[in-house]
C-alpha atoms as a printed R data frame, in Angstrom:
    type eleno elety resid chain resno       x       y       z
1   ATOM     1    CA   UNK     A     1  -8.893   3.237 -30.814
2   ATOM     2    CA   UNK     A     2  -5.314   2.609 -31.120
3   ATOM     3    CA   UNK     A     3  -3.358   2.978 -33.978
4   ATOM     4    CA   UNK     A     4  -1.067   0.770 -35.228
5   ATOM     5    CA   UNK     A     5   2.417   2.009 -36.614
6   ATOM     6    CA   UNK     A     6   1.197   1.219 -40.330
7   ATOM     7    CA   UNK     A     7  -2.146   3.277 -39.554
8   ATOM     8    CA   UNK     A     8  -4.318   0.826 -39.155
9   ATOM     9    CA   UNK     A     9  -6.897   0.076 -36.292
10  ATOM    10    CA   UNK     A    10  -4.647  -2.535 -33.883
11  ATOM    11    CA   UNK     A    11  -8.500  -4.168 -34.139
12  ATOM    12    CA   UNK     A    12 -10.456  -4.401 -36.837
13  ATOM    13    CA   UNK     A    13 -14.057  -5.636 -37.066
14  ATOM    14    CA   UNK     A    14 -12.663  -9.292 -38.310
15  ATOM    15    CA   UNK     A    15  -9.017 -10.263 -37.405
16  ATOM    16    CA   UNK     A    16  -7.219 -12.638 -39.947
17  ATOM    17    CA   UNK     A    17  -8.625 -15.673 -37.991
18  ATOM    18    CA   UNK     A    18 -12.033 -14.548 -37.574
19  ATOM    19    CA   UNK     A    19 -12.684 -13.534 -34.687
20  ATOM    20    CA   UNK     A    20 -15.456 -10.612 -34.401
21  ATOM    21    CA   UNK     A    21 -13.738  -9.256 -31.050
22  ATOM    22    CA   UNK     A    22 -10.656  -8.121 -29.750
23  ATOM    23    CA   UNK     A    23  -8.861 -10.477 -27.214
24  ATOM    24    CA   UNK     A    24  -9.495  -9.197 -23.946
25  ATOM    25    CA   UNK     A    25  -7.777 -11.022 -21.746
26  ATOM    26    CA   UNK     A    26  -4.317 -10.540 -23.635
27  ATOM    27    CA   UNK     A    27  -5.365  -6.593 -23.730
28  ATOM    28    CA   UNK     A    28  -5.630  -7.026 -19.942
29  ATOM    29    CA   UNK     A    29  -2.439  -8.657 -19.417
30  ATOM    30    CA   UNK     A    30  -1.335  -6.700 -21.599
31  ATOM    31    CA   UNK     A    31  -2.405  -3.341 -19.873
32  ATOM    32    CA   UNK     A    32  -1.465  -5.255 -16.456
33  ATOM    33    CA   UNK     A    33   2.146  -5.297 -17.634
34  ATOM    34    CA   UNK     A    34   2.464  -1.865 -18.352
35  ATOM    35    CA   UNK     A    35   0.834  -0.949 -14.924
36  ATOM    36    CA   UNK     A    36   3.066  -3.036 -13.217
37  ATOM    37    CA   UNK     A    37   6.289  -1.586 -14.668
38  ATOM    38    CA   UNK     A    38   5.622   1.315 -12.813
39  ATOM    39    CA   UNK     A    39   4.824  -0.226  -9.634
40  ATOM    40    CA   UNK     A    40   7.561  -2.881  -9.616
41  ATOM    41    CA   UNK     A    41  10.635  -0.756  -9.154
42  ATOM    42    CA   UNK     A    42   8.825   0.649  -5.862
43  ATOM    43    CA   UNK     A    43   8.337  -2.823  -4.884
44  ATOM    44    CA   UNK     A    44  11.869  -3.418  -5.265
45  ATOM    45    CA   UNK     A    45  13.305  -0.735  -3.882
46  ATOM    46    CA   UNK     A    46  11.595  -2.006  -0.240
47  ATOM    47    CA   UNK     A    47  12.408  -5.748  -1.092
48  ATOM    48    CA   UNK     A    48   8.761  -6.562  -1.744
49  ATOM    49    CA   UNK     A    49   7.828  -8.713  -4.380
50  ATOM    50    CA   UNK     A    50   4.442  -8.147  -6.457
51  ATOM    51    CA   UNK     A    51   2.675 -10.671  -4.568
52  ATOM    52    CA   UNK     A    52   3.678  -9.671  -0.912
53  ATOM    53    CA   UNK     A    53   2.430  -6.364  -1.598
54  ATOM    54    CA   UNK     A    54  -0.871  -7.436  -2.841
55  ATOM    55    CA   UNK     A    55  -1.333  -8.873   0.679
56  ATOM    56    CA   UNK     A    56  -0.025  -5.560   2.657
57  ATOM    57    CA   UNK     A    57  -2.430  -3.671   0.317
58  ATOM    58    CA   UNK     A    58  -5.612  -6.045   1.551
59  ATOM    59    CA   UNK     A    59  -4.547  -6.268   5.183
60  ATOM    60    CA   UNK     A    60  -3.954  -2.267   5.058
61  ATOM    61    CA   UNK     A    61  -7.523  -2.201   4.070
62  ATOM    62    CA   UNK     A    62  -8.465  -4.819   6.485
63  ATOM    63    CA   UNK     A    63  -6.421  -5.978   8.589
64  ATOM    64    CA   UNK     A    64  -6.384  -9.776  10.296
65  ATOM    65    CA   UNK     A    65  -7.841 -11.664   7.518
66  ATOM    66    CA   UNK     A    66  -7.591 -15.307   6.868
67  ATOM    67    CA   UNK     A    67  -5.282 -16.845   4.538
68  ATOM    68    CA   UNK     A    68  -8.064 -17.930   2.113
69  ATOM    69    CA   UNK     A    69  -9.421 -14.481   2.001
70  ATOM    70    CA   UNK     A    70  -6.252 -13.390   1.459
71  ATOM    71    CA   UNK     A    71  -6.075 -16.303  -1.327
72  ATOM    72    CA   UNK     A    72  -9.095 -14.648  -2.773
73  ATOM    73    CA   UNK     A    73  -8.540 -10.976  -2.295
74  ATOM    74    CA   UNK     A    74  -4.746 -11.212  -3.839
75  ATOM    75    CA   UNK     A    75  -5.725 -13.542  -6.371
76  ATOM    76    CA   UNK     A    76  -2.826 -15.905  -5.473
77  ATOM    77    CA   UNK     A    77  -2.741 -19.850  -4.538
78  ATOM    78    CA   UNK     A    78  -3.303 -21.274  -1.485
79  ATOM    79    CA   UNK     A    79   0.348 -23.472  -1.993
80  ATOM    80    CA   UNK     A    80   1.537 -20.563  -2.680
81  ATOM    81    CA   UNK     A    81   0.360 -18.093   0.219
82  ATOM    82    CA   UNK     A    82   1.717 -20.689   2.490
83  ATOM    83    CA   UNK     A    83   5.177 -19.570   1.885
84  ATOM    84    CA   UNK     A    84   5.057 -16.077   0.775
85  ATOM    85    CA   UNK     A    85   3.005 -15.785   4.253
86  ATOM    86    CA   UNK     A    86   6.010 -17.289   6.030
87  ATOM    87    CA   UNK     A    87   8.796 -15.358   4.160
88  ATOM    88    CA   UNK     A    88   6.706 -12.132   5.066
89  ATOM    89    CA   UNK     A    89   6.601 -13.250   9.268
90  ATOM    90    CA   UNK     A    90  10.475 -13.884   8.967
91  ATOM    91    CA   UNK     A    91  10.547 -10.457   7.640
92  ATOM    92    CA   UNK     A    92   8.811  -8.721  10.004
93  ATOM    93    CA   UNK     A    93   5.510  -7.376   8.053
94  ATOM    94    CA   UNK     A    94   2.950  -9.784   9.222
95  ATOM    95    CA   UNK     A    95   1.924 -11.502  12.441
96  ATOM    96    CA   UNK     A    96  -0.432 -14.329  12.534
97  ATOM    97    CA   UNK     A    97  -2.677 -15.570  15.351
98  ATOM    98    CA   UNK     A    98  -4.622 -18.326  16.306
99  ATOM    99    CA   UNK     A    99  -7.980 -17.247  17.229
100 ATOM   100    CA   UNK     A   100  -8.868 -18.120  20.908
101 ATOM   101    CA   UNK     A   101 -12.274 -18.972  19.853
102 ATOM   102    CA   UNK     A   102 -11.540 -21.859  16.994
103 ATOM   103    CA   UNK     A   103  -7.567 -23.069  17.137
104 ATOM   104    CA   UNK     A   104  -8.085 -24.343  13.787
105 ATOM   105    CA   UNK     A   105  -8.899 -20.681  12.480
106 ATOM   106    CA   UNK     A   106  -6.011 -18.196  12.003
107 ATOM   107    CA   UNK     A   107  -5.956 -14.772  11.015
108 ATOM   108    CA   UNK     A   108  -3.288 -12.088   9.323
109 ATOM   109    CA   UNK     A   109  -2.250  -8.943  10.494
110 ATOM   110    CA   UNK     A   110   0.095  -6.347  10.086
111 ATOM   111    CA   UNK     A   111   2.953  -6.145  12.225
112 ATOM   112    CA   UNK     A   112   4.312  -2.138  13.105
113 ATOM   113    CA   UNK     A   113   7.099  -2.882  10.456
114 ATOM   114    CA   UNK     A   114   4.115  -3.170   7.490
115 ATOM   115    CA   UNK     A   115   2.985  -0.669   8.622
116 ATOM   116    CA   UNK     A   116   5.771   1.457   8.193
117 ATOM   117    CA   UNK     A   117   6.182  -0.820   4.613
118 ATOM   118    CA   UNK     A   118   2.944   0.679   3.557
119 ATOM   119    CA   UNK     A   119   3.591   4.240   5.046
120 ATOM   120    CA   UNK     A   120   6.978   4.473   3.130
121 ATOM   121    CA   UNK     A   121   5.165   3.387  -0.191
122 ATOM   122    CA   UNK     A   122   1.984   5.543  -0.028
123 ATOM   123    CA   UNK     A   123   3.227   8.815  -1.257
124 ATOM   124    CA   UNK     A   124   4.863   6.811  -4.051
125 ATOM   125    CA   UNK     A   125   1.886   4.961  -4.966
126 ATOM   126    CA   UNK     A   126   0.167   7.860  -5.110
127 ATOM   127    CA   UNK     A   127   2.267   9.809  -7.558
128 ATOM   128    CA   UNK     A   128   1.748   6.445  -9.734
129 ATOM   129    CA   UNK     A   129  -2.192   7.137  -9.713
130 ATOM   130    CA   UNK     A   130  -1.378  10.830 -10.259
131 ATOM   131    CA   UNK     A   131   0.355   9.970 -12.929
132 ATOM   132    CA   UNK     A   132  -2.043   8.007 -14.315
133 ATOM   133    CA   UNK     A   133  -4.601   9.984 -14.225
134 ATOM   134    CA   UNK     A   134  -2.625  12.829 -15.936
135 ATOM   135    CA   UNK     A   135  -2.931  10.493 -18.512
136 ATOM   136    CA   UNK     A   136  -5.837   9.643 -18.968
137 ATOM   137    CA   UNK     A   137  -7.764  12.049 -16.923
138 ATOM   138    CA   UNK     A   138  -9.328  11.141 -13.227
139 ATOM   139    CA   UNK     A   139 -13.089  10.275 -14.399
140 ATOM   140    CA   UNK     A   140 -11.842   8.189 -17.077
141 ATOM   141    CA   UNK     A   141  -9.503   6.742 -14.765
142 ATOM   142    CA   UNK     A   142 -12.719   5.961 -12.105
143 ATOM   143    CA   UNK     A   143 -14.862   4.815 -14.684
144 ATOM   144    CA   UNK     A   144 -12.088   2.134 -15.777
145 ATOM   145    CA   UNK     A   145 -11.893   0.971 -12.184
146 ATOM   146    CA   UNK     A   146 -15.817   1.312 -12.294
147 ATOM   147    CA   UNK     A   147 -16.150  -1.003 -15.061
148 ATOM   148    CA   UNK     A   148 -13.367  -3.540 -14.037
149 ATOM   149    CA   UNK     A   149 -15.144  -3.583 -10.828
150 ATOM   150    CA   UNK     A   150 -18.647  -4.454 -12.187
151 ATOM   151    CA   UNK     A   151 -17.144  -7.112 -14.793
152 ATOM   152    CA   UNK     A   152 -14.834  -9.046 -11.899
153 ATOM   153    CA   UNK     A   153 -18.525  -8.659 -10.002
154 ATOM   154    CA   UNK     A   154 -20.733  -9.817 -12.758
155 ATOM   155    CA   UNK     A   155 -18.569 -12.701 -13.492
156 ATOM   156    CA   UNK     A   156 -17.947 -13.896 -10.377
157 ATOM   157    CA   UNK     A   157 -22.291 -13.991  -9.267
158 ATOM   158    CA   UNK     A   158 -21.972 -15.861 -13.104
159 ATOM   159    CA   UNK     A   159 -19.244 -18.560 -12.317
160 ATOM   160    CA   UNK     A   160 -20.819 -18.608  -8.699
161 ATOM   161    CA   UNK     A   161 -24.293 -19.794 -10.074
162 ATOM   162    CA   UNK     A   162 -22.600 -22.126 -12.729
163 ATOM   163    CA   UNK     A   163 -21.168 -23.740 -10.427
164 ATOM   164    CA   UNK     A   164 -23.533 -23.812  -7.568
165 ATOM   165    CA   UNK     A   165 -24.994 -27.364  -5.851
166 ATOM   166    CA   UNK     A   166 -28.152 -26.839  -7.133
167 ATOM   167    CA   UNK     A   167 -26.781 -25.887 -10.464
168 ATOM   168    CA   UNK     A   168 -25.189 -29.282 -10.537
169 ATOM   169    CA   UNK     A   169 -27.324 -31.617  -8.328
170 ATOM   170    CA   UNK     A   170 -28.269 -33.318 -11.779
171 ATOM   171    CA   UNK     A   171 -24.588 -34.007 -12.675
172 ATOM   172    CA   UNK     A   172 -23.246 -37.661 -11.461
């Protein structure tokens, strides 16, 4: 555990207002912020913004999703996806399309200039996740992403079943 600058444990058993645990969420924001100040300057430096990249990421992984996937992959809002979508086809990243099947439904991809976005900033994110796991060493680093990965999971099948119909047929 972390030590504070007076030599104490940053979390004790008890905290002051009696709380038996450590708050996680401002730990993760927390941690978020300091692995996003070494992402952001890349970011920059190609005139992305945090959230833009978050949706060249997903569609690099795959590629013409819809924009509430997107919403739900990127963790972002539908209001705003709406316009960092458009800002992103004036810049030349992303196409959309109509599918010929359902008008209604339309789907994201990348356009050969994201592409070349995400090409440009893969040796660079890289070194980041080098770097990080020079850190903190590459099976720590896995078994972080591991556990993240099973918490978002076991949360979500929670929230899902909290808030399911059935769940709630009772409710009026």
């Amino acid at each position: 555990m972390k030590q504070a600058p007076s030599g104490k444990s940053r979390h004790s058993a008890t905290d002051r207002a009696g709380f038996a645990h450590p708050n996680l969420p401002m730990q993760l924001l927390a941690v978020r912020e300091q692995l996003m100040s070494r992402f952001r300057p890349l970011l920059a430096a190609q005139g992305l913004t945090e959230q833009q990249w978050r949706v060249l990421r997903e569609l690099s992984e795959q590629d013409g999703l819809e924009p509430r996937q997107l919403c739900q992959r990127c963790v972002i809002l539908s209001p705003s996806l709406v316009g960092i979508l458009q800002r992103m086809e004036a810049e030349g990243w992303i196409k959309r399309k109509r599918s010929a099947v359902d008008q209604r439904r339309l789907a994201v991809f990348l356009s050969a200039r994201g592409k070349q976005v995400i090409a440009r900033l893969n040796p660079m994110i890289h070194q980041v996740y080098g770097d990080l796991q020079a850190l903190i060493g590459a099976p720590a680093l896995r078994r972080l992403q591991d556990q993240l990965a099973l918490l978002s999971t076991q949360l979500e099948e929670q929230n899902h079943i909290k808030h399911s119909p059935r769940e709630n047929a009772h409710v009026q």
